[in-house]
Coordinates of C-alpha atoms and ligand atoms in Angstrom, one line a residue:
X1 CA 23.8 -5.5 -19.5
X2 CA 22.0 -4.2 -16.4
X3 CA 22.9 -5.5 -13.0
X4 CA 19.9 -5.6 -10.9
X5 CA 21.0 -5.9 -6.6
X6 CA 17.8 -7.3 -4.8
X7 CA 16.1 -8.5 -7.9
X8 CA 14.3 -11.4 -5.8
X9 CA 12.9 -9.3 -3.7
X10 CA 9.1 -7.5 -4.1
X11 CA 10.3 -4.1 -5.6
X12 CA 13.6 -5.4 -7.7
X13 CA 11.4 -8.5 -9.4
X14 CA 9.1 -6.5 -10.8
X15 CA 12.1 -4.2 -12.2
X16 CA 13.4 -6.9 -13.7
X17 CA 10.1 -7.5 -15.3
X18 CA 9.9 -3.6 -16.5
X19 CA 13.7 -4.0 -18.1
X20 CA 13.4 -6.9 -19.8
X21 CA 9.9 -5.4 -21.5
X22 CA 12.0 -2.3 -22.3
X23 CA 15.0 -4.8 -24.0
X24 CA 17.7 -4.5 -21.5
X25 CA 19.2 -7.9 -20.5
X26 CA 19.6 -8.5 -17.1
X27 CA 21.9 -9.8 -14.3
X28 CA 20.3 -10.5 -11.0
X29 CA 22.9 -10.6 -7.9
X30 CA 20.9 -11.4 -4.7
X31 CA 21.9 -13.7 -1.9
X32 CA 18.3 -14.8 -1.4
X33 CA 18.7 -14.1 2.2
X34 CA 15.4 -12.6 1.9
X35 CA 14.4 -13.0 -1.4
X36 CA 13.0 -16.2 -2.8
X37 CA 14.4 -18.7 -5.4
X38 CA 10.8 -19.4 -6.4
X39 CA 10.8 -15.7 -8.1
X40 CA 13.8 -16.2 -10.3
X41 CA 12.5 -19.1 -11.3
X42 CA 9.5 -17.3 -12.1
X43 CA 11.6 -14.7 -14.0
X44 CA 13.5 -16.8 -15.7
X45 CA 10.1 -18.3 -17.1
X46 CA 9.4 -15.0 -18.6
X47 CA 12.3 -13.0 -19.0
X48 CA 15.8 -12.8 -20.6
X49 CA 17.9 -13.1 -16.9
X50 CA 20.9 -14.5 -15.6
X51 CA 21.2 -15.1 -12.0
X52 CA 24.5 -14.8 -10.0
X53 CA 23.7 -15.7 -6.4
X54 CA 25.9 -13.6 -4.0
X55 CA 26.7 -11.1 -1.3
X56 CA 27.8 -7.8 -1.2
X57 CA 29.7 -8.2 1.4
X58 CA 31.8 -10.9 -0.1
X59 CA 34.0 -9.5 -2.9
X60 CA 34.7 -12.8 -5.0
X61 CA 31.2 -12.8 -5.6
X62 CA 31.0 -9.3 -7.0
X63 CA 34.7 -10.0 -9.3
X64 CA 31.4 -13.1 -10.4
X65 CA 29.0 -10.6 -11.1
X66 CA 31.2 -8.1 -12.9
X67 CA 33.3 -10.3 -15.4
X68 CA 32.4 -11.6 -18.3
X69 CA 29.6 -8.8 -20.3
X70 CA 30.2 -5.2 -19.6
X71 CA 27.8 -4.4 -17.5
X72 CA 26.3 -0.7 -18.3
X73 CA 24.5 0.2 -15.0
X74 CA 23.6 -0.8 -11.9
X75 CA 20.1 -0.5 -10.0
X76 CA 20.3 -1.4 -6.4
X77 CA 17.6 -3.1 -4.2
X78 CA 19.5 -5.2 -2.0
X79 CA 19.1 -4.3 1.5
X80 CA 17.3 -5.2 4.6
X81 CA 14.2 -2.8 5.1
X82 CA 12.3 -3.4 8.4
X83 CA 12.3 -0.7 10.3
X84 CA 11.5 -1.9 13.9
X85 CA 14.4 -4.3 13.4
X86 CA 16.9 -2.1 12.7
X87 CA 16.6 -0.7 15.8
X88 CA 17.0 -3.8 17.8
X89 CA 19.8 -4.9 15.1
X90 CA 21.9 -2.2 14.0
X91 CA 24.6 -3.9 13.0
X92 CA 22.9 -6.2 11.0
X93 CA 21.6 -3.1 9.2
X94 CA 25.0 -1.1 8.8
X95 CA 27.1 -4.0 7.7
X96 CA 24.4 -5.0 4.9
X97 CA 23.0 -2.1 3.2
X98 CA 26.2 1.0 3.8
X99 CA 29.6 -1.7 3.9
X100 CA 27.4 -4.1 1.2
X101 CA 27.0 -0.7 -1.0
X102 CA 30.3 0.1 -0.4
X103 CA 31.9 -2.7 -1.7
X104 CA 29.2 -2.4 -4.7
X105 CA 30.5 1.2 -5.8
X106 CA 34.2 -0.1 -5.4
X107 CA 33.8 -2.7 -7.8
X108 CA 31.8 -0.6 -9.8
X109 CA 34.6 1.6 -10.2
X110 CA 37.5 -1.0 -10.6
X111 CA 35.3 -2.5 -13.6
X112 CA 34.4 1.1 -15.1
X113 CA 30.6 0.7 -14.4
X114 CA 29.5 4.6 -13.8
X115 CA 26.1 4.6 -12.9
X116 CA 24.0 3.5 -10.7
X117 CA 19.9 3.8 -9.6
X118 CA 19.7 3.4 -6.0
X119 CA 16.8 2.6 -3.9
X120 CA 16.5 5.2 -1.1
X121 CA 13.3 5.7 0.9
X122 CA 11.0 8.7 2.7
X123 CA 12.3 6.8 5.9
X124 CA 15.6 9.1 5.2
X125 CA 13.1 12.3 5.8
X126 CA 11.9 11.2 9.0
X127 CA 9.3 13.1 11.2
X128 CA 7.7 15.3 8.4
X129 CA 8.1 19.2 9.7
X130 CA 5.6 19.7 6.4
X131 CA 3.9 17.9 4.0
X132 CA 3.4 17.2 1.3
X133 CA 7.8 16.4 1.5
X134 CA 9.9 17.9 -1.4
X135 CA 12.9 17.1 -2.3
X136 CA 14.2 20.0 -0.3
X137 CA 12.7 18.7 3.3
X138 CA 15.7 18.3 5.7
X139 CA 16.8 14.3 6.2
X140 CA 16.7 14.0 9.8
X141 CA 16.0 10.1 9.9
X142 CA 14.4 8.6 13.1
X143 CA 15.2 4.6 12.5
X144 CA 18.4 2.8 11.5
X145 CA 16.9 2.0 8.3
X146 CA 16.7 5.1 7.3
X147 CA 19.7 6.6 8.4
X148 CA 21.6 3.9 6.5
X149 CA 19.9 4.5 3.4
X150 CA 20.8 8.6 4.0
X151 CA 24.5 7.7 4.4
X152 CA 24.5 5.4 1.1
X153 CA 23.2 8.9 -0.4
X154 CA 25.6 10.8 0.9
X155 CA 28.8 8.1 -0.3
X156 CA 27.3 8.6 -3.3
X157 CA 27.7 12.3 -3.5
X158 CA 31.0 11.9 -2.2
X159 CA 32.0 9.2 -5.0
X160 CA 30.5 11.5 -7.8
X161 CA 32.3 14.4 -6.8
X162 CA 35.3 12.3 -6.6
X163 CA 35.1 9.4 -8.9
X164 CA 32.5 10.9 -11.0
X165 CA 30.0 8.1 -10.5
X166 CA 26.7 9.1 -11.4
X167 CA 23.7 8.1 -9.3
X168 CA 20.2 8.2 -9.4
X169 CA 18.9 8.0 -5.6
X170 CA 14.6 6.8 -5.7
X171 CA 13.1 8.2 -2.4
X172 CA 9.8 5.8 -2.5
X173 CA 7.0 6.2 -0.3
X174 CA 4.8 3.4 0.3
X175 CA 4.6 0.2 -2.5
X176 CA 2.0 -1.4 -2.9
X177 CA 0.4 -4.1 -5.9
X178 CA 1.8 -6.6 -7.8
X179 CA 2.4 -7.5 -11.4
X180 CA -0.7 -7.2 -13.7
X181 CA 0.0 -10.8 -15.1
X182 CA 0.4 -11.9 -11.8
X183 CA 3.8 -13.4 -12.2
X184 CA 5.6 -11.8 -9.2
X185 CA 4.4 -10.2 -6.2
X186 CA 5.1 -8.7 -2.6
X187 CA 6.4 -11.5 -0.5
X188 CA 7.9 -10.8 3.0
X189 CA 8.4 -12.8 5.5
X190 CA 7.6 -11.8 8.1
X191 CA 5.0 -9.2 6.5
X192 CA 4.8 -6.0 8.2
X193 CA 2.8 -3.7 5.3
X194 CA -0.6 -2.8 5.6
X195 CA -2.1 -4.0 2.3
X196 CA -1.1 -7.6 2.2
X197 CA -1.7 -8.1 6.1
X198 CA -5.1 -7.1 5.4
X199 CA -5.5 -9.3 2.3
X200 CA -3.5 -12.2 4.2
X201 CA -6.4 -11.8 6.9
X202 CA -9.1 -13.0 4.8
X203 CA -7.0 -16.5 3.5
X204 CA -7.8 -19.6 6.0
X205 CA -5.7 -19.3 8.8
X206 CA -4.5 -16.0 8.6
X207 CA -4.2 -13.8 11.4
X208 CA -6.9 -11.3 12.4
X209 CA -5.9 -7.7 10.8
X210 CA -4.2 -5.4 13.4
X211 CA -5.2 -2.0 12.5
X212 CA -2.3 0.3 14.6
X213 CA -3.4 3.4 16.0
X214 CA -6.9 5.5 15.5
X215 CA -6.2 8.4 17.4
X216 CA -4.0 10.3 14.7
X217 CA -5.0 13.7 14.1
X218 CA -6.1 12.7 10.6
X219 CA -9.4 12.4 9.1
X220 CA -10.3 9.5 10.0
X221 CA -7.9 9.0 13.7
X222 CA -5.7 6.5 10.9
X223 CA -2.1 7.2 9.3
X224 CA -2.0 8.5 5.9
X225 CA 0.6 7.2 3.3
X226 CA 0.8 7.7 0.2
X227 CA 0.7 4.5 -1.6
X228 CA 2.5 4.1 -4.9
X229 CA 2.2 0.9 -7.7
X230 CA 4.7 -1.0 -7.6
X231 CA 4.5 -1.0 -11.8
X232 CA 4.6 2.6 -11.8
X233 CA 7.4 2.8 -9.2
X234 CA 9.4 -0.3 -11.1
X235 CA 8.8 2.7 -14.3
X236 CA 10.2 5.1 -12.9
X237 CA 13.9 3.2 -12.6
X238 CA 13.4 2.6 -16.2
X239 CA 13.3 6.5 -16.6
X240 CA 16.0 6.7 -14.1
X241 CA 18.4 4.6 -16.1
X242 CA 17.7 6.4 -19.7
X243 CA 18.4 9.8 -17.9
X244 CA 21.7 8.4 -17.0
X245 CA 22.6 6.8 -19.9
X246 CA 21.2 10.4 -21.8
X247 CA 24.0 11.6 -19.5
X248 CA 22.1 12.6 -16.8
X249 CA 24.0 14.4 -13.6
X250 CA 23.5 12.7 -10.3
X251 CA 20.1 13.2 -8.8
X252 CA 17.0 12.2 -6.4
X253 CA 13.6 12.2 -6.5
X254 CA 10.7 11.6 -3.9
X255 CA 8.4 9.2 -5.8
X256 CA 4.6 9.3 -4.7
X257 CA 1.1 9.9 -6.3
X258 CA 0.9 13.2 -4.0
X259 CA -2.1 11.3 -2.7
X260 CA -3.0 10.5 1.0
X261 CA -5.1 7.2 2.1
X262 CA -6.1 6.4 5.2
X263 CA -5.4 2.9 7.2
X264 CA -9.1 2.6 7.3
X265 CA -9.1 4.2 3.2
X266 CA -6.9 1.1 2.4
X267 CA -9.3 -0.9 4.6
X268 CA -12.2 -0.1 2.9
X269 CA -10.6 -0.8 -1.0
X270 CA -9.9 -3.8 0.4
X271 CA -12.8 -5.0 1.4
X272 CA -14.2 -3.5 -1.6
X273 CA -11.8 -5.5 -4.4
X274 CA -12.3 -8.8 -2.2
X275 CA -16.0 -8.6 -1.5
X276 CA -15.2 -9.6 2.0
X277 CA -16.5 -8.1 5.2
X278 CA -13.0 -8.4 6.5
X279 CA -12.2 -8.7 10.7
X280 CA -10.1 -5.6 12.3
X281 CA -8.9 -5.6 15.6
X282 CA -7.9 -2.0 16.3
X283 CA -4.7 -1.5 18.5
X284 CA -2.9 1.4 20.0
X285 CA -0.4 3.2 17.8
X286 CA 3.0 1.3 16.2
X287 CA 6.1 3.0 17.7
X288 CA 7.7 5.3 15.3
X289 CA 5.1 6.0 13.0
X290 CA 4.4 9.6 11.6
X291 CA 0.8 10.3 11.3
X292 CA 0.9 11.8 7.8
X293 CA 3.2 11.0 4.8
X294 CA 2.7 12.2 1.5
X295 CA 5.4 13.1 -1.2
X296 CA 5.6 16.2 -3.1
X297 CA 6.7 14.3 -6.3
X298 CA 6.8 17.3 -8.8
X299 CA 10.8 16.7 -9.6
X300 CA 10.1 13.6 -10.4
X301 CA 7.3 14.8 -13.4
X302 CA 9.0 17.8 -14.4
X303 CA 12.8 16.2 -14.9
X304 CA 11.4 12.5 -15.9
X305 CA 8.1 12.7 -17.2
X306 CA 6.8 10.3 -14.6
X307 CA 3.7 10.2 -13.9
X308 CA 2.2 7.4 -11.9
X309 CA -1.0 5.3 -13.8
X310 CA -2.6 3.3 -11.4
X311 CA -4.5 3.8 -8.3
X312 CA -4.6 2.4 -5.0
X313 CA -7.8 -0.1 -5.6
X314 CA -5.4 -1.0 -8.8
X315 CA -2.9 -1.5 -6.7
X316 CA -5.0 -3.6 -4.5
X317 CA -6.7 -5.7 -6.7
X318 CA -3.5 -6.7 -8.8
X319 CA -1.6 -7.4 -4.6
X320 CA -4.9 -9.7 -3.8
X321 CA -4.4 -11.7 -7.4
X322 CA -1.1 -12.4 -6.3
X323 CA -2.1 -13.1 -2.7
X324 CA -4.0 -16.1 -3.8
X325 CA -1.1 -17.5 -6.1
X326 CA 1.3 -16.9 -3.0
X327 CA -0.9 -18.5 -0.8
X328 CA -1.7 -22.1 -3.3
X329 CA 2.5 -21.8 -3.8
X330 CA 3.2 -21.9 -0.4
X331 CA 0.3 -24.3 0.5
X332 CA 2.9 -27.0 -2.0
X333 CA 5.5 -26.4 -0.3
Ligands
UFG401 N1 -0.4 -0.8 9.5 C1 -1.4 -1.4 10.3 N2 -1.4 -2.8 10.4 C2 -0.5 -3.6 9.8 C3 0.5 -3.0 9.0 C4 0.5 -1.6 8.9 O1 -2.3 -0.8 10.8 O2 -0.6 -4.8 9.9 C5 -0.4 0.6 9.4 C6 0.9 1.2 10.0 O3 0.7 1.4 11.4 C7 1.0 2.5 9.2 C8 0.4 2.1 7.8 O4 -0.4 1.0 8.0 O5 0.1 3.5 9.7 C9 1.4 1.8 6.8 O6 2.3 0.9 7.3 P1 3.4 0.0 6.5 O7 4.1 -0.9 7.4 O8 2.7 -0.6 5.3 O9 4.3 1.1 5.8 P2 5.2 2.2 6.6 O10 4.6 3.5 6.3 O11 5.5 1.9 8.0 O12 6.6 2.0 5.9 C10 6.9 2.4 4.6 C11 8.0 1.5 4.0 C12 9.3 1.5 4.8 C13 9.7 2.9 4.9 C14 8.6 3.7 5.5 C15 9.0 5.2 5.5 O13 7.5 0.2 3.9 O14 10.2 0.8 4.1 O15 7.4 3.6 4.7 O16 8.4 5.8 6.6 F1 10.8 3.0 5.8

């Protein structure tokens, strides 16, 4: 039995999806404080899943999740992720994702559950000094988010050495797509990420896309990112887990194509998989954004064998698919 944290939300749903299709049963824990009851239900349409709804930060919930099956491993979403409020709510952002994980990795150890795959982020690298980022890059993060995703990494150096619980930290660039059978998709709200506010644009009533900054020193005057599939990525903690279970030592990985698009790149494929002639209104630059970030993700190939499948007009076309189911579902309600 695998305990998935988060597994409402975009990224942990569709792991869900790619443990269940790899024969792991599965125990969701999310307090649906921002993911949505409307995607376990669609899980549990299509997947072996039990749900236990509850907090991190509440430890009768966790004594829930914890009896009953032994649960094997653990693979941790649940967090808040916007950057810009992180800044303006810190403790919102501390308490969740480093005192929630805390009291995840306490109970893991008083019920003997010794690994865990944990969802970190570039955001921990902060203002590249080179590109493409290694492993190796120093973690000098530049937003709340990603500092508290650095000091869950560092806990859980500290509780391997200690305790000898084994992690598995993913650093992910940027996520993009949605399931190919279009049963689960991204689904923020509010939406900050550049490919579905650009889909979202062309729906009735959608806002105009905000393109932010053209005056990087990039190709184009655009950011580059480095945009991964959320099926590949959701692959890769599939990997993650077997390496543990192979007993794997503690470890992290950058997880990217190595690939750079533009804003205006993403733009374009967008336009291109919708056969729209889609509005932009271009703005100044969005505070705290780097101007390039790509991943070096050779660890990741040479230690896992992962190598990512799908490209970014994949990516888009299978995120505009689940645009339009999004957009009739919340239409009903
Ligand atoms: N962008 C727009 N308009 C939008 C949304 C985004 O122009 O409506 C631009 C951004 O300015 C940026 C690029 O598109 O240049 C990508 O922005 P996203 O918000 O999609 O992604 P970020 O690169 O800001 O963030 C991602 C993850 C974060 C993580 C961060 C690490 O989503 O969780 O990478 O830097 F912290």
């Amino acid at each position: 039995m695998i305990v998935v944290t988060g597994g409402a939300g975009y990224i942990g749903s569709h792991c869900v999806l790619a443990l269940h299709n790899s024969g792991y049963k599965v125990k969701i824990f999310d307090n649906l404080s921002t993911g949505h009851a409307e995607t376990i239900d669609r899980l549990s349409k299509c997947a072996d899943v039990e749900f236990v709804k509850g907090d991190l930060n509440n430890p009768e919930d966790l004594d829930r999740l914890f009896s009953g099956e032994k649960v094997s491993a653990v693979i941790h979403f649940a967090a808040f992720s916007q950057v810009g409020e992180s800044m303006t709510e810190p403790a919102k952002y501390y308490r969740n994702n480093v005192c929630g994980t805390l009291n995840l990795l306490d109970k893991m150890l008083q019920y003997g559950v010794g690994r865990i795959v944990f969802s970190s982020t570039a955001a921990t690298y902060g203002e590249p000094e080179y590109t493409p980022i290694d492993e190796k890059h120093p973690q000098r993060p530049i937003n709340t988010y990603g500092r508290t995703k650095l000091m869950i990494e560092n806990i859980m150096d500290d509780y391997d050495h200690a305790y000898g619980l084994k992690s598995v930290r993913l650093r992910y660039f940027n996520v993009a797509g949605a399931d190919s059978d279009g049963r689960v998709g991204e689904w923020h709200d509010p939406e900050t990420h550049l490919v579905p506010n650009i889909l979202k644009s062309t729906f009735t009533g959608g806002k105009t896309f905000q393109m932010f900054g053209t005056d990087y020193e990039t190709r184009d005057g655009t950011c580059v990112r480095d945009y991964i599939n959320v099926e590949d990525l959701a692959r890769a903690h599939i990997l993650a887990l077997k390496y543990l279970e192979n007993g794997g030592k503690t470890e992290y990985f950058n997880l990217g194509t190595g690939e750079g698009s533009t804003v205006r790149e993403v733009f374009s494929a967008c336009e291109k998989i919708t056969g729209k002639s889609i509005a932009v209104d271009e703005k100044p630059r969005r505070a705290g954004d780097p101007s390039v970030l790509i991943a070096d993700a050779s660890k990741v190939r040479n230690t896992l064998g992962w190598i990512p499948q799908k490209d970014l007009e994949q990516s888009v076309s299978s995120a505009y698919s689940w645009e339009k189911t999004l957009q009739s579902m919340l239409q009903k309600k």
